[in-house]
PDB file of C-alpha atoms and ligand atoms in Angstrom:
ATOM      1  CA  MET A   1     165.757 172.360  69.522  1.00  0.00           C
ATOM      2  CA  GLU A   2     168.316 174.192  67.369  1.00  0.00           C
ATOM      3  CA  ALA A   3     169.911 175.906  70.362  1.00  0.00           C
ATOM      4  CA  LEU A   4     170.188 172.641  72.310  1.00  0.00           C
ATOM      5  CA  THR A   5     171.712 170.806  69.349  1.00  0.00           C
ATOM      6  CA  TYR A   6     174.254 173.577  68.636  1.00  0.00           C
ATOM      7  CA  ASP A   7     175.162 173.635  72.317  1.00  0.00           C
ATOM      8  CA  ARG A   8     175.778 169.908  72.178  1.00  0.00           C
ATOM      9  CA  ALA A   9     177.939 170.404  69.047  1.00  0.00           C
ATOM     10  CA  LEU A  10     179.971 173.055  70.864  1.00  0.00           C
ATOM     11  CA  ALA A  11     180.860 170.462  73.502  1.00  0.00           C
ATOM     12  CA  TYR A  12     182.467 168.440  70.676  1.00  0.00           C
ATOM     13  CA  LYS A  13     184.137 171.433  69.014  1.00  0.00           C
ATOM     14  CA  ASP A  14     187.649 169.900  68.982  1.00  0.00           C
ATOM     15  CA  GLU A  15     186.355 166.832  67.192  1.00  0.00           C
ATOM     16  CA  PHE A  16     183.829 168.512  64.866  1.00  0.00           C
ATOM     17  CA  PRO A  17     185.179 168.509  61.265  1.00  0.00           C
ATOM     18  CA  PRO A  18     185.605 172.132  60.012  1.00  0.00           C
ATOM     19  CA  SER A  19     184.134 170.965  56.670  1.00  0.00           C
ATOM     20  CA  GLU A  20     180.779 170.576  58.486  1.00  0.00           C
ATOM     21  CA  TYR A  21     180.706 174.068  60.047  1.00  0.00           C
ATOM     22  CA  GLU A  22     178.126 175.204  57.470  1.00  0.00           C
ATOM     23  CA  THR A  23     175.741 172.447  58.548  1.00  0.00           C
ATOM     24  CA  TRP A  24     172.846 173.973  60.455  1.00  0.00           C
ATOM     25  CA  GLN A  25     169.886 171.580  60.266  1.00  0.00           C
ATOM     26  CA  PRO A  26     169.757 169.988  63.744  1.00  0.00           C
ATOM     27  CA  ARG A  27     169.244 166.482  62.362  1.00  0.00           C
ATOM     28  CA  LYS A  28     172.367 166.796  60.186  1.00  0.00           C
ATOM     29  CA  VAL A  29     174.392 168.310  63.037  1.00  0.00           C
ATOM     30  CA  MET A  30     173.284 165.429  65.268  1.00  0.00           C
ATOM     31  CA  SER A  31     174.304 162.886  62.564  1.00  0.00           C
ATOM     32  CA  VAL A  32     177.808 164.378  62.558  1.00  0.00           C
ATOM     33  CA  LEU A  33     177.897 164.171  66.369  1.00  0.00           C
ATOM     34  CA  LEU A  34     176.720 160.554  66.323  1.00  0.00           C
ATOM     35  CA  GLU A  35     179.481 159.719  63.873  1.00  0.00           C
ATOM     36  CA  ILE A  36     182.011 161.261  66.288  1.00  0.00           C
ATOM     37  CA  ASP A  37     180.446 159.612  69.328  1.00  0.00           C
ATOM     38  CA  PRO A  38     177.632 157.019  69.128  1.00  0.00           C
ATOM     39  CA  MET A  39     176.669 158.104  72.682  1.00  0.00           C
ATOM     40  CA  ALA A  40     176.288 161.804  71.728  1.00  0.00           C
ATOM     41  CA  ASP A  41     172.472 161.758  72.029  1.00  0.00           C
ATOM     42  CA  LYS A  42     172.140 159.334  74.959  1.00  0.00           C
ATOM     43  CA  ASP A  43     171.104 160.262  78.489  1.00  0.00           C
ATOM     44  CA  CYS A  44     173.632 159.494  81.216  1.00  0.00           C
ATOM     45  CA  SER A  45     174.228 159.543  84.943  1.00  0.00           C
ATOM     46  CA  LEU A  46     177.506 160.255  86.684  1.00  0.00           C
ATOM     47  CA  ALA A  47     178.583 158.673  89.960  1.00  0.00           C
ATOM     48  CA  ILE A  48     181.914 158.293  91.732  1.00  0.00           C
ATOM     49  CA  GLY A  49     183.194 155.850  94.324  1.00  0.00           C
ATOM     50  CA  VAL A  50     186.432 154.439  95.729  1.00  0.00           C
ATOM     51  CA  GLU A  51     187.397 151.040  94.308  1.00  0.00           C
ATOM     52  CA  GLU A  52     188.305 148.527  96.973  1.00  0.00           C
ATOM     53  CA  GLN A  53     189.884 146.340  94.344  1.00  0.00           C
ATOM     54  CA  TYR A  54     191.564 147.758  91.235  1.00  0.00           C
ATOM     55  CA  GLY A  55     189.317 147.464  88.172  1.00  0.00           C
ATOM     56  CA  VAL A  56     186.268 146.337  90.143  1.00  0.00           C
ATOM     57  CA  PRO A  57     183.487 148.926  90.478  1.00  0.00           C
ATOM     58  CA  ALA A  58     183.316 150.511  93.930  1.00  0.00           C
ATOM     59  CA  PRO A  59     180.735 148.930  96.236  1.00  0.00           C
ATOM     60  CA  GLN A  60     179.499 152.399  97.254  1.00  0.00           C
ATOM     61  CA  MET A  61     178.856 155.047  94.630  1.00  0.00           C
ATOM     62  CA  SER A  62     177.832 158.672  95.180  1.00  0.00           C
ATOM     63  CA  PRO A  63     175.628 160.049  92.426  1.00  0.00           C
ATOM     64  CA  LEU A  64     176.713 163.379  90.880  1.00  0.00           C
ATOM     65  CA  GLY A  65     173.740 163.919  88.631  1.00  0.00           C
ATOM     66  CA  SER A  66     171.988 162.938  85.426  1.00  0.00           C
ATOM     67  CA  GLU A  67     171.716 164.437  81.996  1.00  0.00           C
ATOM     68  CA  LYS A  68     168.866 164.235  79.528  1.00  0.00           C
ATOM     69  CA  VAL A  69     169.929 164.955  75.934  1.00  0.00           C
ATOM     70  CA  LEU A  70     167.790 166.132  73.026  1.00  0.00           C
ATOM     71  CA  SER A  71     167.952 162.902  71.041  1.00  0.00           C
ATOM     72  CA  MET A  72     167.913 162.187  67.334  1.00  0.00           C
ATOM     73  CA  LYS A  73     164.582 160.387  67.873  1.00  0.00           C
ATOM     74  CA  ILE A  74     162.933 163.576  69.173  1.00  0.00           C
ATOM     75  CA  LEU A  75     164.484 165.713  66.428  1.00  0.00           C
ATOM     76  CA  LYS A  76     163.140 163.316  63.797  1.00  0.00           C
ATOM     77  CA  LYS A  77     159.718 163.257  65.402  1.00  0.00           C
ATOM     78  CA  HIS A  78     159.205 167.005  65.843  1.00  0.00           C
ATOM     79  CA  TYR A  79     161.696 169.296  64.116  1.00  0.00           C
ATOM     80  CA  ASP A  80     160.458 169.174  60.506  1.00  0.00           C
ATOM     81  CA  ALA A  81     156.825 168.962  61.546  1.00  0.00           C
ATOM     82  CA  LEU A  82     157.198 172.093  63.638  1.00  0.00           C
ATOM     83  CA  GLY A  83     158.933 173.880  60.771  1.00  0.00           C
ATOM     84  CA  SER A  84     155.888 173.416  58.533  1.00  0.00           C
ATOM     85  CA  TYR A  85     153.857 175.697  60.864  1.00  0.00           C
ATOM     86  CA  LEU A  86     156.230 178.578  60.193  1.00  0.00           C
ATOM     87  CA  HIS A  87     154.621 179.133  56.815  1.00  0.00           C
ATOM     88  CA  VAL A  88     151.246 180.564  55.951  1.00  0.00           C
ATOM     89  CA  GLN A  89     148.931 177.972  54.439  1.00  0.00           C
ATOM     90  CA  SER A  90     149.632 177.502  50.729  1.00  0.00           C
ATOM     91  CA  MET A  91     147.001 178.552  48.150  1.00  0.00           C
ATOM     92  CA  LYS A  92     146.398 174.899  47.382  1.00  0.00           C
ATOM     93  CA  GLN A  93     145.695 174.119  51.043  1.00  0.00           C
ATOM     94  CA  PHE A  94     143.450 177.180  51.206  1.00  0.00           C
ATOM     95  CA  ARG A  95     141.492 176.227  48.061  1.00  0.00           C
ATOM     96  CA  THR A  96     141.041 172.597  49.100  1.00  0.00           C
ATOM     97  CA  GLY A  97     139.805 173.754  52.487  1.00  0.00           C
ATOM     98  CA  THR A  98     142.583 172.039  54.465  1.00  0.00           C
ATOM     99  CA  VAL A  99     142.406 173.404  57.986  1.00  0.00           C
ATOM    100  CA  LEU A 100     145.112 173.365  60.574  1.00  0.00           C
ATOM    101  CA  ASP A 101     144.467 170.984  63.434  1.00  0.00           C
ATOM    102  CA  PHE A 102     145.267 173.344  66.290  1.00  0.00           C
ATOM    103  CA  ASP A 103     144.699 170.711  68.983  1.00  0.00           C
ATOM    104  CA  LYS A 104     147.270 168.451  67.380  1.00  0.00           C
ATOM    105  CA  PHE A 105     149.677 171.370  67.040  1.00  0.00           C
ATOM    106  CA  ARG A 106     149.220 172.312  70.706  1.00  0.00           C
ATOM    107  CA  ASN A 107     149.882 168.722  71.819  1.00  0.00           C
ATOM    108  CA  ARG A 108     153.044 168.616  69.786  1.00  0.00           C
ATOM    109  CA  CYS A 109     154.286 171.917  71.236  1.00  0.00           C
ATOM    110  CA  GLU A 110     153.519 170.768  74.772  1.00  0.00           C
ATOM    111  CA  GLU A 111     155.419 167.543  74.226  1.00  0.00           C
ATOM    112  CA  ILE A 112     158.459 169.456  72.888  1.00  0.00           C
ATOM    113  CA  SER A 113     158.321 171.970  75.710  1.00  0.00           C
ATOM    114  CA  GLU A 114     158.158 169.209  78.334  1.00  0.00           C
ATOM    115  CA  TYR A 115     161.154 167.465  76.770  1.00  0.00           C
ATOM    116  CA  ALA A 116     163.184 170.695  76.422  1.00  0.00           C
ATOM    117  CA  SER A 117     162.502 171.519  80.094  1.00  0.00           C
ATOM    118  CA  GLN A 118     163.846 168.135  81.151  1.00  0.00           C
ATOM    119  CA  VAL A 119     167.001 168.720  79.065  1.00  0.00           C
ATOM    120  CA  LEU A 120     167.500 172.215  80.481  1.00  0.00           C
ATOM    121  CA  THR A 121     166.955 171.187  84.089  1.00  0.00           C
ATOM    122  CA  SER A 122     169.450 168.311  83.916  1.00  0.00           C
ATOM    123  CA  SER A 123     171.754 168.369  86.923  1.00  0.00           C
ATOM    124  CA  VAL A 124     174.815 167.764  84.716  1.00  0.00           C
ATOM    125  CA  PHE A 125     175.126 169.186  81.220  1.00  0.00           C
ATOM    126  CA  ASN A 126     176.963 168.258  78.008  1.00  0.00           C
ATOM    127  CA  VAL A 127     178.841 165.195  79.224  1.00  0.00           C
ATOM    128  CA  THR A 128     181.284 164.013  76.529  1.00  0.00           C
ATOM    129  CA  LEU A 129     183.433 161.520  78.451  1.00  0.00           C
ATOM    130  CA  GLY A 130     185.322 158.996  76.350  1.00  0.00           C
ATOM    131  CA  SER A 131     188.640 157.338  75.573  1.00  0.00           C
ATOM    132  CA  PHE A 132     190.975 159.180  73.240  1.00  0.00           C
ATOM    133  CA  SER A 133     194.161 158.482  71.352  1.00  0.00           C
ATOM    134  CA  LYS A 134     196.482 161.271  70.269  1.00  0.00           C
ATOM    135  CA  ILE A 135     199.478 161.629  67.943  1.00  0.00           C
ATOM    136  CA  ASN A 136     201.227 164.400  66.045  1.00  0.00           C
ATOM    137  CA  CYS A 137     200.375 164.188  62.354  1.00  0.00           C
ATOM    138  CA  ALA A 138     203.108 162.444  60.339  1.00  0.00           C
ATOM    139  CA  GLU A 139     202.663 165.031  57.588  1.00  0.00           C
ATOM    140  CA  CYS A 140     202.236 168.414  59.313  1.00  0.00           C
ATOM    141  CA  ASP A 141     203.094 167.649  62.958  1.00  0.00           C
ATOM    142  CA  LYS A 142     199.836 169.166  64.271  1.00  0.00           C
ATOM    143  CA  PRO A 143     198.259 167.129  67.101  1.00  0.00           C
ATOM    144  CA  ILE A 144     195.344 164.839  66.150  1.00  0.00           C
ATOM    145  CA  ARG A 145     193.065 163.621  68.923  1.00  0.00           C
ATOM    146  CA  LYS A 146     190.572 160.885  68.154  1.00  0.00           C
ATOM    147  CA  ARG A 147     187.790 159.384  70.232  1.00  0.00           C
ATOM    148  CA  ILE A 148     187.703 155.576  70.418  1.00  0.00           C
ATOM    149  CA  PRO A 149     184.040 154.617  70.982  1.00  0.00           C
ATOM    150  CA  PRO A 150     183.603 151.597  73.287  1.00  0.00           C
ATOM    151  CA  GLY A 151     183.445 148.277  71.457  1.00  0.00           C
ATOM    152  CA  GLN A 152     184.870 149.681  68.230  1.00  0.00           C
ATOM    153  CA  SER A 153     188.174 148.087  67.197  1.00  0.00           C
ATOM    154  CA  GLU A 154     188.810 150.260  64.138  1.00  0.00           C
ATOM    155  CA  VAL A 155     188.283 154.006  63.683  1.00  0.00           C
ATOM    156  CA  MET A 156     189.185 156.435  60.895  1.00  0.00           C
ATOM    157  CA  ALA A 157     190.887 159.717  61.764  1.00  0.00           C
ATOM    158  CA  GLU A 158     191.614 162.775  59.667  1.00  0.00           C
ATOM    159  CA  CYS A 159     194.048 165.618  60.311  1.00  0.00           C
ATOM    160  CA  PHE A 160     191.909 168.798  60.135  1.00  0.00           C
ATOM    161  CA  GLU A 161     195.041 170.765  59.197  1.00  0.00           C
ATOM    162  CA  CYS A 162     196.415 168.839  56.172  1.00  0.00           C
ATOM    163  CA  LYS A 163     193.699 166.204  55.406  1.00  0.00           C
ATOM    164  CA  ALA A 164     196.032 163.238  56.028  1.00  0.00           C
ATOM    165  CA  THR A 165     193.999 160.176  57.067  1.00  0.00           C
ATOM    166  CA  TYR A 166     194.710 157.239  59.336  1.00  0.00           C
ATOM    167  CA  THR A 167     193.126 154.009  60.483  1.00  0.00           C
ATOM    168  CA  LEU A 168     193.327 153.475  64.233  1.00  0.00           C
ATOM    169  CA  THR A 169     193.317 149.898  65.414  1.00  0.00           C
ATOM    170  CA  ASP A 170     192.772 148.810  68.986  1.00  0.00           C
ATOM    171  CA  GLU A 171     195.602 146.391  69.749  1.00  0.00           C
ATOM    172  CA  GLY A 172     194.341 145.640  73.284  1.00  0.00           C
ATOM    173  CA  ASP A 173     195.848 146.635  76.646  1.00  0.00           C
ATOM    174  CA  GLY A 174     195.173 150.299  75.884  1.00  0.00           C
ATOM    175  CA  LYS A 175     197.465 150.256  72.826  1.00  0.00           C
ATOM    176  CA  ILE A 176     196.227 152.033  69.700  1.00  0.00           C
ATOM    177  CA  MET A 177     198.036 151.615  66.380  1.00  0.00           C
ATOM    178  CA  TRP A 178     197.853 154.540  63.903  1.00  0.00           C
ATOM    179  CA  ASN A 179     198.256 153.430  60.273  1.00  0.00           C
ATOM    180  CA  PRO A 180     198.708 156.331  57.841  1.00  0.00           C
ATOM    181  CA  HIS A 181     196.835 156.017  54.543  1.00  0.00           C
ATOM    182  CA  GLN A 182     199.919 156.272  52.359  1.00  0.00           C
ATOM    183  CA  HIS A 183     200.689 154.589  49.070  1.00  0.00           C
ATOM    184  CA  GLU A 184     204.111 153.680  47.720  1.00  0.00           C
ATOM    185  CA  ILE A 185     204.367 154.876  44.115  1.00  0.00           C
ATOM    186  CA  LYS A 186     207.209 153.789  41.822  1.00  0.00           C
ATOM    187  CA  CYS A 187     208.706 156.169  39.244  1.00  0.00           C
ATOM    188  CA  ALA A 188     207.033 155.464  35.864  1.00  0.00           C
ATOM    189  CA  ASN A 189     210.404 155.367  34.078  1.00  0.00           C
ATOM    190  CA  PRO A 190     211.000 151.591  33.625  1.00  0.00           C
ATOM    191  CA  ASP A 191     214.769 152.112  34.063  1.00  0.00           C
ATOM    192  CA  CYS A 192     214.325 153.771  37.469  1.00  0.00           C
ATOM    193  CA  ASP A 193     213.514 152.248  40.865  1.00  0.00           C
ATOM    194  CA  GLN A 194     212.846 155.459  42.822  1.00  0.00           C
ATOM    195  CA  LYS A 195     209.707 155.328  45.003  1.00  0.00           C
ATOM    196  CA  ILE A 196     207.755 158.048  46.735  1.00  0.00           C
ATOM    197  CA  PHE A 197     204.916 157.969  49.262  1.00  0.00           C
ATOM    198  CA  LEU A 198     201.636 159.756  48.584  1.00  0.00           C
ATOM    199  CA  TRP A 199     198.740 160.244  50.983  1.00  0.00           C
ATOM    200  CA  HIS A 200     195.422 158.798  49.878  1.00  0.00           C
ATOM    201  CA  HIS A 201     193.907 162.286  49.442  1.00  0.00           C
ATOM    202  CA  GLU A 202     196.807 163.246  47.152  1.00  0.00           C
ATOM    203  CA  LEU A 203     195.950 160.555  44.583  1.00  0.00           C
ATOM    204  CA  GLU A 204     194.253 162.665  41.954  1.00  0.00           C
ATOM    205  CA  VAL A 205     194.520 162.978  38.193  1.00  0.00           C
ATOM    206  CA  GLY A 206     196.937 165.733  37.175  1.00  0.00           C
ATOM    207  CA  ARG A 207     199.171 165.621  40.250  1.00  0.00           C
ATOM    208  CA  HIS A 208     202.815 165.474  39.173  1.00  0.00           C
ATOM    209  CA  TRP A 209     206.333 165.362  40.610  1.00  0.00           C
ATOM    210  CA  THR A 210     209.906 165.276  39.338  1.00  0.00           C
ATOM    211  CA  CYS A 211     211.813 162.095  40.109  1.00  0.00           C
ATOM    212  CA  LYS A 212     214.861 162.933  42.217  1.00  0.00           C
ATOM    213  CA  THR A 213     216.835 160.005  40.774  1.00  0.00           C
ATOM    214  CA  CYS A 214     216.242 160.163  36.995  1.00  0.00           C
ATOM    215  CA  ASN A 215     214.780 163.679  36.660  1.00  0.00           C
ATOM    216  CA  VAL A 216     211.654 162.680  34.641  1.00  0.00           C
ATOM    217  CA  GLU A 217     208.279 164.234  35.417  1.00  0.00           C
ATOM    218  CA  ASN A 218     205.750 161.702  36.703  1.00  0.00           C
ATOM    219  CA  SER A 219     202.007 162.446  36.519  1.00  0.00           C
ATOM    220  CA  ILE A 220     198.954 160.654  37.796  1.00  0.00           C
ATOM    221  CA  VAL A 221     196.668 159.856  34.849  1.00  0.00           C
ATOM    222  CA  LEU A 222     193.558 157.807  34.213  1.00  0.00           C
ATOM    223  CA  GLY A 223     194.317 154.640  32.254  1.00  0.00           C
ATOM    224  CA  VAL A 224     192.406 152.123  30.133  1.00  0.00           C
ATOM    225  CA  SER A 225     193.612 148.547  29.874  1.00  0.00           C
ATOM    226  CA  TYR A 226     192.545 145.826  27.450  1.00  0.00           C
ATOM    227  CA  LYS A 227     192.654 142.070  27.098  1.00  0.00           C
ATOM    228  CA  GLU A 228     192.372 139.846  24.016  1.00  0.00           C
ATOM    229  CA  LEU A 229     189.191 137.765  23.835  1.00  0.00           C
ATOM    230  CA  SER A 230     189.387 134.210  22.422  1.00  0.00           C
ATOM    231  CA  ASP A 231     187.052 133.324  19.450  1.00  0.00           C
ATOM    232  CA  ASN A 232     184.521 131.325  21.473  1.00  0.00           C
ATOM    233  CA  THR A 233     184.090 133.992  24.122  1.00  0.00           C
ATOM    234  CA  PRO A 234     180.624 135.588  23.892  1.00  0.00           C
ATOM    235  CA  GLU A 235     180.845 139.194  22.739  1.00  0.00           C
ATOM    236  CA  LEU A 236     179.036 140.592  25.719  1.00  0.00           C
ATOM    237  CA  THR A 237     180.113 139.373  29.085  1.00  0.00           C
ATOM    238  CA  GLN A 238     179.274 140.704  32.473  1.00  0.00           C
TER     239      GLN A 238
HETATM  240 ZN1  LIG B   1     198.364 166.925  59.277  1.00  0.00          ZN
HETATM  241 ZN1  LIG B   2     212.823 158.039  38.305  1.00  0.00          ZN
END
């Protein structure tokens, strides 16, 4: 189950966030894959045919093969349960006379083995077809490629190189709009109108910059604001 899940992850290696490379539990790996592609754990069949009319499915299709994928459902059902057999019975289990149900264990193993065989004998393997949009990052110029799952009109994308983030919006007719998550920040000097742009991930307490116009140092700080309460306002309000 681990090998099949890691193999599946390898098929998505260009889209897999490097921050998740340490993840090893198959269920967590599969969650990352499902976030990248909601179809990552679904079985599929491939077929090709010549369209007689553009955009209308071909009347005659030739099948190329089918793939069975180790799904999240199966991982949830069996992975942890199987792991518990790796350990010797605990002293508590031994003292209370808990005995392993070997018939149940055998049935579980047979079910897993049957499923794994179906996955491994699939006639096509690791299909990851999808629609993608691609740009060069506005910050570091490295290419970012993002999958647009069917039926989803808005997707978040992150540059793995510099952490810049974007919202991708489907504008229809195959057009995808990339909106960078940038904020316009005005110089804190009230006599100065200079503005700079910061990425969302750069907004953190302690970050500072020198204003190019008035030469003051601006810093991002936490602030507390207050308002006056009138006499008849209850002291505690929610
Ligand atoms: Zn970048
Ligand atoms: Zn300034």
